mmCIF file of C-alpha atoms and ligand atoms in Angstrom:
data_model
loop_
_atom_site.group_PDB
_atom_site.id
_atom_site.type_symbol
_atom_site.label_atom_id
_atom_site.label_comp_id
_atom_site.label_asym_id
_atom_site.label_seq_id
_atom_site.Cartn_x
_atom_site.Cartn_y
_atom_site.Cartn_z
ATOM 1 C CA MET A 5 -20.598 -22.383 77.767
ATOM 2 C CA LEU A 6 -18.049 -22.561 80.554
ATOM 3 C CA PRO A 7 -19.423 -23.833 83.854
ATOM 4 C CA ARG A 8 -19.884 -21.256 86.672
ATOM 5 C CA THR A 9 -16.848 -22.460 88.576
ATOM 6 C CA ASP A 10 -14.620 -22.076 85.503
ATOM 7 C CA ILE A 11 -15.839 -18.535 84.839
ATOM 8 C CA LEU A 12 -15.209 -17.647 88.465
ATOM 9 C CA ALA A 13 -11.739 -19.215 88.386
ATOM 10 C CA ARG A 14 -10.833 -17.292 85.229
ATOM 11 C CA LEU A 15 -12.051 -14.026 86.745
ATOM 12 C CA ARG A 16 -9.798 -14.580 89.744
ATOM 13 C CA GLU A 17 -6.853 -15.862 87.647
ATOM 14 C CA THR A 18 -3.519 -14.085 88.156
ATOM 15 C CA ASP A 19 -1.109 -16.459 86.362
ATOM 16 C CA PRO A 20 0.128 -14.509 83.257
ATOM 17 C CA ALA A 21 0.362 -17.700 81.141
ATOM 18 C CA LYS A 22 -3.258 -18.673 81.886
ATOM 19 C CA LEU A 23 -4.428 -15.093 81.249
ATOM 20 C CA GLU A 24 -2.653 -15.110 77.892
ATOM 21 C CA GLU A 25 -4.405 -18.395 77.090
ATOM 22 C CA LEU A 26 -7.794 -16.764 77.851
ATOM 23 C CA ARG A 27 -6.911 -13.761 75.682
ATOM 24 C CA ARG A 28 -5.869 -15.975 72.764
ATOM 25 C CA GLN A 29 -9.019 -18.056 73.049
ATOM 26 C CA ALA A 30 -11.251 -14.949 72.993
ATOM 27 C CA ASP A 31 -9.273 -13.437 70.115
ATOM 28 C CA ALA A 32 -9.632 -16.641 68.071
ATOM 29 C CA VAL A 33 -13.406 -16.807 68.726
ATOM 30 C CA ARG A 34 -13.688 -13.134 67.735
ATOM 31 C CA ARG A 35 -11.797 -13.759 64.457
ATOM 32 C CA GLU A 36 -13.877 -16.841 63.621
ATOM 33 C CA ASN A 37 -17.234 -15.176 64.266
ATOM 34 C CA VAL A 38 -16.989 -11.473 63.445
ATOM 35 C CA GLY A 39 -13.752 -11.377 61.461
ATOM 36 C CA ASP A 40 -10.707 -9.126 61.564
ATOM 37 C CA ASP A 41 -12.359 -5.873 60.527
ATOM 38 C CA VAL A 42 -12.831 -3.201 63.172
ATOM 39 C CA HIS A 43 -16.065 -1.276 62.715
ATOM 40 C CA LEU A 44 -16.045 2.424 63.515
ATOM 41 C CA ARG A 45 -19.267 3.939 64.893
ATOM 42 C CA GLY A 46 -19.536 7.739 65.037
ATOM 43 C CA LEU A 47 -20.645 8.679 68.565
ATOM 44 C CA ILE A 48 -22.772 11.838 68.878
ATOM 45 C CA GLU A 49 -23.598 12.839 72.463
ATOM 46 C CA ILE A 50 -26.805 14.701 71.672
ATOM 47 C CA SER A 51 -27.834 15.880 75.170
ATOM 48 C CA ASN A 52 -26.521 15.843 78.730
ATOM 49 C CA HIS A 53 -29.911 16.642 80.291
ATOM 50 C CA CYS A 54 -31.182 13.742 82.403
ATOM 51 C CA ARG A 55 -34.298 13.230 84.505
ATOM 52 C CA ARG A 56 -32.798 10.209 86.316
ATOM 53 C CA ARG A 57 -30.726 9.992 89.484
ATOM 54 C CA CYS A 58 -28.538 6.918 88.762
ATOM 55 C CA LEU A 59 -26.092 6.717 91.650
ATOM 56 C CA TYR A 60 -23.013 6.363 89.435
ATOM 57 C CA CYS A 61 -23.502 8.867 86.616
ATOM 58 C CA GLY A 62 -22.191 12.421 86.501
ATOM 59 C CA LEU A 63 -25.164 13.486 84.346
ATOM 60 C CA ARG A 64 -27.684 12.610 87.109
ATOM 61 C CA ALA A 65 -30.428 15.215 87.590
ATOM 62 C CA ASP A 66 -29.151 16.116 91.077
ATOM 63 C CA ASN A 67 -25.729 17.215 89.829
ATOM 64 C CA ALA A 68 -26.168 21.002 89.737
ATOM 65 C CA ARG A 69 -22.543 21.518 88.630
ATOM 66 C CA VAL A 70 -23.130 20.282 85.080
ATOM 67 C CA ARG A 71 -23.724 22.933 82.407
ATOM 68 C CA ARG A 72 -26.492 21.313 80.371
ATOM 69 C CA TYR A 73 -26.786 21.304 76.571
ATOM 70 C CA ARG A 74 -28.960 19.724 73.921
ATOM 71 C CA MET A 75 -27.839 19.607 70.268
ATOM 72 C CA THR A 76 -30.202 20.954 67.622
ATOM 73 C CA GLY A 77 -31.480 18.769 64.787
ATOM 74 C CA ASP A 78 -29.201 20.669 62.366
ATOM 75 C CA GLU A 79 -26.155 20.054 64.584
ATOM 76 C CA ILE A 80 -26.940 16.342 64.812
ATOM 77 C CA LEU A 81 -27.328 16.114 61.037
ATOM 78 C CA ALA A 82 -24.009 17.965 60.524
ATOM 79 C CA SER A 83 -22.239 15.448 62.841
ATOM 80 C CA ALA A 84 -23.888 12.542 60.994
ATOM 81 C CA ARG A 85 -22.519 13.978 57.732
ATOM 82 C CA ARG A 86 -19.007 13.933 59.258
ATOM 83 C CA ALA A 87 -19.513 10.228 60.030
ATOM 84 C CA ALA A 88 -20.495 9.554 56.414
ATOM 85 C CA GLU A 89 -17.515 11.601 55.128
ATOM 86 C CA PHE A 90 -15.142 9.470 57.222
ATOM 87 C CA GLY A 91 -16.761 6.340 55.738
ATOM 88 C CA TYR A 92 -18.387 5.133 58.962
ATOM 89 C CA GLY A 93 -21.433 2.892 58.594
ATOM 90 C CA THR A 94 -23.152 3.868 61.831
ATOM 91 C CA VAL A 95 -23.956 6.865 64.011
ATOM 92 C CA VAL A 96 -24.765 6.388 67.686
ATOM 93 C CA LEU A 97 -27.054 9.065 69.121
ATOM 94 C CA GLN A 98 -26.452 8.911 72.855
ATOM 95 C CA GLY A 99 -27.694 11.099 75.685
ATOM 96 C CA GLY A 100 -29.130 11.392 79.141
ATOM 97 C CA GLU A 101 -32.782 10.480 79.621
ATOM 98 C CA ASP A 102 -33.865 13.910 78.418
ATOM 99 C CA PRO A 103 -37.639 14.570 78.554
ATOM 100 C CA ASN A 104 -37.256 17.375 76.014
ATOM 101 C CA ILE A 105 -36.077 14.839 73.468
ATOM 102 C CA THR A 106 -39.667 14.013 72.653
ATOM 103 C CA GLY A 107 -40.816 11.081 70.555
ATOM 104 C CA GLU A 108 -41.827 13.197 67.590
ATOM 105 C CA TRP A 109 -38.789 15.533 67.721
ATOM 106 C CA LEU A 110 -36.306 12.656 67.564
ATOM 107 C CA ALA A 111 -38.386 10.770 64.971
ATOM 108 C CA GLU A 112 -38.028 13.819 62.713
ATOM 109 C CA VAL A 113 -34.226 13.923 63.245
ATOM 110 C CA ILE A 114 -34.041 10.193 62.378
ATOM 111 C CA ARG A 115 -36.147 10.745 59.238
ATOM 112 C CA ARG A 116 -33.878 13.624 58.173
ATOM 113 C CA ILE A 117 -30.727 11.465 58.547
ATOM 114 C CA LYS A 118 -32.376 8.661 56.555
ATOM 115 C CA ALA A 119 -33.627 11.076 53.852
ATOM 116 C CA ASP A 120 -30.387 13.034 53.336
ATOM 117 C CA PRO A 121 -28.454 11.599 50.353
ATOM 118 C CA ALA A 122 -25.177 12.080 52.290
ATOM 119 C CA THR A 123 -26.288 10.118 55.367
ATOM 120 C CA CYS A 124 -29.104 7.838 54.172
ATOM 121 C CA ASP A 125 -26.942 4.673 54.279
ATOM 122 C CA LEU A 126 -25.901 5.124 57.913
ATOM 123 C CA ALA A 127 -27.303 2.720 60.474
ATOM 124 C CA ILE A 128 -28.699 4.691 63.434
ATOM 125 C CA THR A 129 -28.093 3.436 66.958
ATOM 126 C CA LEU A 130 -29.953 5.107 69.827
ATOM 127 C CA SER A 131 -28.811 5.114 73.455
ATOM 128 C CA LEU A 132 -31.191 7.375 75.317
ATOM 129 C CA GLY A 133 -32.159 5.451 78.430
ATOM 130 C CA GLU A 134 -35.489 3.984 79.494
ATOM 131 C CA ARG A 135 -38.119 5.347 77.141
ATOM 132 C CA SER A 136 -41.763 4.382 76.666
ATOM 133 C CA GLU A 137 -42.813 1.600 74.294
ATOM 134 C CA GLU A 138 -44.633 4.195 72.139
ATOM 135 C CA GLU A 139 -41.459 6.297 71.732
ATOM 136 C CA LEU A 140 -39.277 3.258 71.027
ATOM 137 C CA ALA A 141 -41.767 1.981 68.426
ATOM 138 C CA LEU A 142 -42.046 5.423 66.823
ATOM 139 C CA TRP A 143 -38.255 5.777 66.520
ATOM 140 C CA ARG A 144 -37.986 2.290 65.048
ATOM 141 C CA SER A 145 -40.615 3.057 62.437
ATOM 142 C CA ALA A 146 -38.889 6.396 61.685
ATOM 143 C CA GLY A 147 -35.768 4.401 60.729
ATOM 144 C CA ALA A 148 -33.703 3.795 63.892
ATOM 145 C CA ASP A 149 -31.860 0.475 63.574
ATOM 146 C CA ARG A 150 -30.304 -0.299 66.955
ATOM 147 C CA TYR A 151 -30.789 0.473 70.632
ATOM 148 C CA LEU A 152 -28.196 0.284 73.428
ATOM 149 C CA LEU A 153 -29.358 -0.103 77.010
ATOM 150 C CA ARG A 154 -26.913 -1.537 79.527
ATOM 151 C CA PHE A 155 -28.447 -3.348 82.492
ATOM 152 C CA GLU A 156 -25.201 -2.442 84.339
ATOM 153 C CA THR A 157 -25.467 -5.363 86.816
ATOM 154 C CA SER A 158 -27.579 -8.512 86.926
ATOM 155 C CA ASN A 159 -27.714 -8.340 90.739
ATOM 156 C CA ARG A 160 -31.299 -7.116 91.210
ATOM 157 C CA ARG A 161 -30.652 -5.688 94.657
ATOM 158 C CA LEU A 162 -27.646 -3.673 93.458
ATOM 159 C CA TYR A 163 -29.511 -2.726 90.261
ATOM 160 C CA GLU A 164 -32.383 -1.286 92.268
ATOM 161 C CA LYS A 165 -30.039 0.554 94.605
ATOM 162 C CA ILE A 166 -28.152 2.315 91.793
ATOM 163 C CA HIS A 167 -31.217 3.020 89.598
ATOM 164 C CA PRO A 168 -33.866 4.876 91.606
ATOM 165 C CA PRO A 169 -36.986 4.327 89.447
ATOM 166 C CA ARG A 170 -38.640 7.220 87.650
ATOM 167 C CA SER A 171 -42.071 5.911 88.543
ATOM 168 C CA PRO A 172 -43.075 2.696 90.356
ATOM 169 C CA ASP A 173 -44.831 1.216 87.306
ATOM 170 C CA ALA A 174 -42.111 2.055 84.726
ATOM 171 C CA LYS A 175 -40.526 -0.962 82.973
ATOM 172 C CA ASP A 176 -36.943 -1.568 84.088
ATOM 173 C CA ARG A 177 -34.039 -2.367 81.754
ATOM 174 C CA PHE A 178 -34.510 -6.139 82.102
ATOM 175 C CA ALA A 179 -38.076 -5.762 80.778
ATOM 176 C CA LEU A 180 -37.136 -3.242 78.088
ATOM 177 C CA LEU A 181 -34.426 -5.403 76.443
ATOM 178 C CA PRO A 182 -36.780 -8.175 75.164
ATOM 179 C CA MET A 183 -39.249 -5.498 74.121
ATOM 180 C CA LEU A 184 -36.578 -3.762 72.026
ATOM 181 C CA LYS A 185 -35.916 -7.106 70.314
ATOM 182 C CA ARG A 186 -39.652 -7.541 69.624
ATOM 183 C CA LEU A 187 -39.747 -4.069 68.071
ATOM 184 C CA GLY A 188 -37.099 -5.282 65.594
ATOM 185 C CA TYR A 189 -34.117 -3.357 66.942
ATOM 186 C CA GLU A 190 -30.614 -4.766 66.899
ATOM 187 C CA VAL A 191 -30.164 -4.721 70.652
ATOM 188 C CA GLY A 192 -27.171 -3.881 72.810
ATOM 189 C CA THR A 193 -26.599 -4.088 76.513
ATOM 190 C CA GLY A 194 -23.702 -4.214 78.949
ATOM 191 C CA ILE A 195 -22.364 -3.706 82.419
ATOM 192 C CA MET A 196 -19.925 -1.792 84.569
ATOM 193 C CA VAL A 197 -17.114 -3.757 86.229
ATOM 194 C CA GLY A 198 -16.148 -3.008 89.829
ATOM 195 C CA ILE A 199 -19.305 -1.227 91.005
ATOM 196 C CA PRO A 200 -19.050 -0.764 94.801
ATOM 197 C CA GLY A 201 -21.068 -3.621 96.299
ATOM 198 C CA GLN A 202 -20.713 -5.900 93.230
ATOM 199 C CA SER A 203 -19.276 -9.385 93.807
ATOM 200 C CA TYR A 204 -17.373 -11.893 91.673
ATOM 201 C CA ASN A 205 -20.488 -14.041 91.625
ATOM 202 C CA ASP A 206 -22.403 -11.054 90.216
ATOM 203 C CA LEU A 207 -19.904 -10.852 87.347
ATOM 204 C CA VAL A 208 -20.407 -14.578 86.674
ATOM 205 C CA ALA A 209 -24.184 -13.984 86.669
ATOM 206 C CA ASP A 210 -23.682 -11.077 84.217
ATOM 207 C CA ILE A 211 -21.928 -13.441 81.786
ATOM 208 C CA GLU A 212 -24.731 -15.979 82.222
ATOM 209 C CA LEU A 213 -27.338 -13.311 81.532
ATOM 210 C CA PHE A 214 -25.480 -12.247 78.371
ATOM 211 C CA LYS A 215 -25.501 -15.891 77.309
ATOM 212 C CA LYS A 216 -29.249 -16.113 77.917
ATOM 213 C CA LEU A 217 -30.164 -12.800 76.251
ATOM 214 C CA GLN A 218 -27.712 -13.201 73.324
ATOM 215 C CA PRO A 219 -27.561 -9.434 72.670
ATOM 216 C CA ASP A 220 -26.312 -8.209 69.305
ATOM 217 C CA MET A 221 -23.944 -5.719 70.975
ATOM 218 C CA ILE A 222 -22.320 -5.778 74.414
ATOM 219 C CA GLY A 223 -20.414 -2.920 76.053
ATOM 220 C CA LEU A 224 -18.287 -3.415 79.159
ATOM 221 C CA GLY A 225 -16.401 -0.727 81.005
ATOM 222 C CA PRO A 226 -14.887 -0.237 84.432
ATOM 223 C CA PHE A 227 -16.941 1.743 86.941
ATOM 224 C CA LEU A 228 -15.187 5.113 87.275
ATOM 225 C CA PRO A 229 -16.036 7.121 90.403
ATOM 226 C CA HIS A 230 -17.482 10.593 89.785
ATOM 227 C CA PRO A 231 -17.063 12.844 92.853
ATOM 228 C CA GLU A 232 -20.495 14.450 92.367
ATOM 229 C CA THR A 233 -22.345 11.126 92.666
ATOM 230 C CA PRO A 234 -23.285 8.974 95.691
ATOM 231 C CA LEU A 235 -21.416 5.909 94.351
ATOM 232 C CA GLY A 236 -18.395 8.016 93.459
ATOM 233 C CA ARG A 237 -18.125 8.942 97.112
ATOM 234 C CA GLU A 238 -18.650 5.347 98.272
ATOM 235 C CA SER A 239 -15.074 4.184 98.112
ATOM 236 C CA ARG A 240 -14.590 0.457 98.582
ATOM 237 C CA PRO A 241 -11.143 -1.128 98.095
ATOM 238 C CA ALA A 242 -11.054 -4.165 95.821
ATOM 239 C CA GLY A 243 -10.339 -7.435 97.577
ATOM 240 C CA GLY A 244 -12.257 -10.309 99.084
ATOM 241 C CA ASP A 245 -15.442 -10.537 97.087
ATOM 242 C CA GLN A 246 -15.308 -6.978 95.682
ATOM 243 C CA PRO A 247 -13.902 -7.110 92.116
ATOM 244 C CA SER A 248 -11.567 -4.351 91.059
ATOM 245 C CA ASN A 249 -12.583 -1.756 88.469
ATOM 246 C CA ASP A 250 -9.154 -2.067 86.856
ATOM 247 C CA GLU A 251 -8.204 -2.848 83.268
ATOM 248 C CA MET A 252 -7.324 -6.497 83.820
ATOM 249 C CA THR A 253 -10.653 -7.371 85.453
ATOM 250 C CA THR A 254 -12.462 -5.619 82.589
ATOM 251 C CA TRP A 255 -10.394 -7.475 79.981
ATOM 252 C CA LYS A 256 -11.132 -10.799 81.632
ATOM 253 C CA MET A 257 -14.857 -9.917 81.472
ATOM 254 C CA LEU A 258 -14.453 -8.867 77.835
ATOM 255 C CA ALA A 259 -12.848 -12.199 76.928
ATOM 256 C CA LEU A 260 -15.433 -14.267 78.818
ATOM 257 C CA THR A 261 -18.232 -12.264 77.181
ATOM 258 C CA ARG A 262 -16.776 -13.013 73.731
ATOM 259 C CA LEU A 263 -16.708 -16.732 74.593
ATOM 260 C CA ALA A 264 -20.346 -16.586 75.804
ATOM 261 C CA CYS A 265 -21.629 -14.521 72.849
ATOM 262 C CA PRO A 266 -19.328 -15.254 69.884
ATOM 263 C CA ALA A 267 -21.401 -13.372 67.288
ATOM 264 C CA ALA A 268 -21.948 -10.122 69.204
ATOM 265 C CA ASN A 269 -20.374 -6.789 68.304
ATOM 266 C CA ILE A 270 -18.242 -5.735 71.273
ATOM 267 C CA PRO A 271 -16.623 -2.294 71.474
ATOM 268 C CA GLY A 272 -13.434 -1.201 73.163
ATOM 269 C CA THR A 273 -14.968 1.339 75.537
ATOM 270 C CA THR A 274 -14.114 4.954 76.361
ATOM 271 C CA ALA A 275 -14.176 4.059 80.067
ATOM 272 C CA LEU A 276 -11.266 1.638 79.549
ATOM 273 C CA ALA A 277 -9.419 4.235 77.480
ATOM 274 C CA THR A 278 -9.945 6.701 80.332
ATOM 275 C CA LEU A 279 -8.018 4.350 82.643
ATOM 276 C CA ASN A 280 -5.274 3.860 80.068
ATOM 277 C CA PRO A 281 -5.348 6.402 77.212
ATOM 278 C CA ALA A 282 -2.101 5.019 75.707
ATOM 279 C CA ASP A 283 -3.262 1.616 74.502
ATOM 280 C CA ALA A 284 -6.503 0.402 76.124
ATOM 281 C CA TYR A 285 -8.357 0.492 72.794
ATOM 282 C CA GLU A 286 -5.752 -1.668 71.064
ATOM 283 C CA THR A 287 -5.576 -4.067 73.981
ATOM 284 C CA SER A 288 -9.383 -4.386 74.015
ATOM 285 C CA LEU A 289 -9.264 -5.296 70.319
ATOM 286 C CA GLN A 290 -6.863 -8.113 71.265
ATOM 287 C CA TRP A 291 -9.085 -9.387 74.092
ATOM 288 C CA GLY A 292 -12.214 -9.946 71.985
ATOM 289 C CA ALA A 293 -13.473 -6.504 70.915
ATOM 290 C CA ASN A 294 -14.221 -5.657 67.253
ATOM 291 C CA VAL A 295 -15.733 -2.153 67.380
ATOM 292 C CA VAL A 296 -14.541 1.361 68.289
ATOM 293 C CA MET A 297 -16.688 4.460 68.649
ATOM 294 C CA PRO A 298 -14.831 7.634 67.577
ATOM 295 C CA ASN A 299 -16.397 10.681 69.207
ATOM 296 C CA LEU A 300 -18.015 13.079 66.712
ATOM 297 C CA THR A 301 -19.723 15.309 69.289
ATOM 298 C CA PRO A 302 -18.806 18.962 68.622
ATOM 299 C CA PRO A 303 -15.908 19.800 71.030
ATOM 300 C CA GLU A 304 -17.849 22.541 72.876
ATOM 301 C CA TYR A 305 -20.409 19.928 73.954
ATOM 302 C CA ARG A 306 -18.076 16.965 74.322
ATOM 303 C CA ARG A 307 -16.345 18.334 77.413
ATOM 304 C CA LEU A 308 -19.765 18.836 79.084
ATOM 305 C CA TYR A 309 -20.748 15.170 78.643
ATOM 306 C CA GLU A 310 -18.894 14.242 81.801
ATOM 307 C CA ILE A 311 -20.348 10.924 82.960
ATOM 308 C CA TYR A 312 -17.052 10.393 84.837
ATOM 309 C CA PRO A 313 -13.982 12.657 85.226
ATOM 310 C CA ASN A 314 -11.157 12.967 82.678
ATOM 311 C CA LYS A 315 -13.113 11.102 80.004
ATOM 312 C CA ALA A 316 -10.851 9.902 77.177
ATOM 313 C CA ASP A 317 -11.180 11.497 73.717
ATOM 314 C CA ALA A 318 -12.547 14.748 75.171
ATOM 315 C CA ARG A 319 -9.998 16.917 73.395
ATOM 316 C CA GLU A 320 -9.093 15.395 70.018
ATOM 317 C CA SER A 321 -10.916 16.726 66.969
ATOM 318 C CA ALA A 322 -13.012 14.281 64.947
ATOM 319 C CA GLU A 323 -10.361 14.412 62.184
ATOM 320 C CA GLU A 324 -7.481 13.687 64.574
ATOM 321 C CA PHE A 325 -9.379 10.846 66.165
ATOM 322 C CA HIS A 326 -10.261 9.364 62.795
ATOM 323 C CA GLU A 327 -6.724 9.545 61.385
ATOM 324 C CA THR A 328 -5.201 8.082 64.536
ATOM 325 C CA TRP A 329 -7.713 5.279 64.433
ATOM 326 C CA VAL A 330 -7.109 4.201 60.884
ATOM 327 C CA ARG A 331 -3.366 4.103 61.700
ATOM 328 C CA ARG A 332 -3.869 2.167 64.950
ATOM 329 C CA ILE A 333 -6.113 -0.455 63.330
ATOM 330 C CA THR A 334 -3.745 -0.953 60.425
ATOM 331 C CA ALA A 335 -0.783 -1.310 62.822
ATOM 332 C CA LEU A 336 -2.624 -4.166 64.514
ATOM 333 C CA GLY A 337 -2.860 -5.948 61.157
ATOM 334 C CA ARG A 338 -6.630 -5.515 61.150
ATOM 335 C CA GLY A 339 -8.850 -3.825 58.536
ATOM 336 C CA VAL A 340 -11.278 -0.922 58.913
ATOM 337 C CA GLY A 341 -14.822 -2.266 58.577
ATOM 338 C CA VAL A 342 -16.848 -1.137 55.578
ATOM 339 C CA GLY A 343 -20.636 -0.759 55.657
ATOM 340 C CA ARG A 344 -23.037 -0.972 58.582
ATOM 341 C CA GLY A 345 -21.338 -3.852 60.398
ATOM 342 C CA ASP A 346 -24.554 -5.468 61.641
ATOM 343 C CA SER A 347 -23.876 -8.298 64.050
ATOM 344 C CA PRO A 348 -24.150 -11.831 62.615
ATOM 345 C CA SER A 349 -26.662 -12.682 65.381
ATOM 346 C CA TYR A 350 -28.962 -9.877 64.232
ATOM 347 C CA LEU A 351 -28.624 -10.791 60.554
ATOM 348 C CA GLN A 352 -29.598 -14.380 61.375
ATOM 349 C CA ARG A 353 -32.649 -13.174 63.337
ATOM 350 C CA ALA A 354 -33.700 -10.789 60.560
ATOM 351 C CA ALA A 355 -33.347 -13.560 57.921
ATOM 352 C CA MET A 356 -35.449 -15.962 60.009
ATOM 353 C CA LEU A 357 -38.124 -13.296 60.480
ATOM 354 C CA MET A 358 -38.208 -12.644 56.747
ATOM 355 C CA GLU A 359 -38.511 -16.387 56.014
ATOM 356 C CA THR A 360 -41.362 -16.796 58.521
ATOM 357 C CA THR A 361 -43.186 -13.790 57.106
ATOM 358 C CA MET A 362 -42.869 -15.209 53.587
ATOM 359 C CA LEU A 363 -44.052 -18.634 54.741
ATOM 360 C CA LEU A 364 -47.044 -17.141 56.545
ATOM 361 C CA SER A 365 -47.994 -15.018 53.569
ATOM 362 C CA LYS A 366 -47.927 -18.165 51.373
ATOM 363 C CA LYS A 367 -50.084 -20.078 53.835
ATOM 364 C CA THR A 368 -52.708 -17.352 54.282
ATOM 365 C CA PRO A 369 -55.676 -18.430 52.143
ATOM 366 C CA ARG A 370 -56.709 -15.879 49.588
ATOM 367 C CA ILE A 371 -60.243 -14.617 49.936
ATOM 368 C CA SER A 372 -61.670 -15.335 46.537
ATOM 369 C CA ARG A 373 -63.887 -12.778 44.995
ATOM 370 C CA ILE A 374 -67.330 -13.999 44.212
HETATM 371 N N1 SAM B 427 -28.853 7.558 79.354
HETATM 372 C C1 SAM B 427 -28.505 6.407 78.616
HETATM 373 C C2 SAM B 427 -28.518 5.179 79.494
HETATM 374 O O1 SAM B 427 -28.612 5.329 80.678
HETATM 375 O O2 SAM B 427 -28.437 4.083 78.931
HETATM 376 C C3 SAM B 427 -27.184 6.503 77.880
HETATM 377 C C4 SAM B 427 -26.157 7.383 78.480
HETATM 378 S S1 SAM B 427 -25.302 6.660 79.849
HETATM 379 C C5 SAM B 427 -24.366 8.029 80.348
HETATM 380 C C6 SAM B 427 -24.177 5.578 79.016
HETATM 381 C C7 SAM B 427 -23.402 4.623 79.882
HETATM 382 O O3 SAM B 427 -22.402 5.341 80.616
HETATM 383 C C8 SAM B 427 -24.149 3.900 80.960
HETATM 384 O O4 SAM B 427 -24.806 2.774 80.434
HETATM 385 C C9 SAM B 427 -23.062 3.521 81.960
HETATM 386 O O5 SAM B 427 -22.642 2.185 81.809
HETATM 387 C C10 SAM B 427 -21.924 4.478 81.608
HETATM 388 N N2 SAM B 427 -21.551 5.242 82.820
HETATM 389 C C11 SAM B 427 -22.235 6.199 83.431
HETATM 390 N N3 SAM B 427 -21.588 6.598 84.556
HETATM 391 C C12 SAM B 427 -20.450 5.860 84.633
HETATM 392 C C13 SAM B 427 -19.387 5.769 85.567
HETATM 393 N N4 SAM B 427 -19.343 6.533 86.649
HETATM 394 N N5 SAM B 427 -18.402 4.879 85.318
HETATM 395 C C14 SAM B 427 -18.432 4.097 84.220
HETATM 396 N N6 SAM B 427 -19.412 4.121 83.313
HETATM 397 C C15 SAM B 427 -20.428 4.993 83.520
#
């Protein structure tokens, strides 16, 4: 692991030759650890209802301008079938923290995806915010494989400012991440780069926290101001200790994250593609990323999932997106991933767990019948 001062120096680096060296290093570590294949995950934005008031997010409960929707179980299953038809190994069910997505309702949707012959081989990733341990355990036992929950910033003071708690005793994201691991999920987290009030030292601490947590998946995107949110209105020019929310700062973070967590799955994010629709995905894949998440949300809902303005991929159909993607990946000289694309770190953990379970079962003395 790079020392703090080196991470900081690389984050502030402006020399093109040194930046290219960082990019090459991250790209080589990516190739060595997760290979050249790019895994495609079908993203389904299942609801834009949210009970939370996160200061950065356009879906926050206080934003009365959003027309809210929630997909039905049948609609979710139909989108999952599209993912399977395109050959994707994973669907990501993402949404606001919607209280009407109840534990049992979603468990049934998960069971249906896992029981349908067309979709039964798909890995299911959930990204539905801070839910109770009972709900998370229920969804895991219903068949959910992965859970994504970004901590957004490791600076506790900033974290608390931008995440007004739902109730004083609710577990925060830092407490939920180890619990998700204990429940057997493949766990993802991540941050936003350039949050007003964030510092360069905070970004260094984010990398150190990734290193400590060793998540299976890590998503990084620039903070994009939404005019209907308190943080969106809190403009703060980059400079001094305030990092920029631009592409280059995000790519530097992407590369440093790959060096800190070589075996993690790291996507090129929609937020980066929103800044630069022309080639941010490709560039991310050259700075350490190995995953892309084509959007399979039905178009009538997709435009309502406005976490920030002018979100990339809001208009293309699932077919267009898919075809473009296969072409773009091939043009980079990379392959399209086949199968679920579990992260090597998760596979190692699962194998160790299996070994321990087998060892314990051998050691447990049999109760002999008299
Ligand atoms: N509700 C779930 C949660 O909070 O984890 C998942 C949905 S949330 C909209 C998904 C991610 O969108 C967040 O983790 C956050 O990083 C990102 N996001 C939300 N508002 C954003 C903004 N203004 N700029 C950049 N990313 C944003």
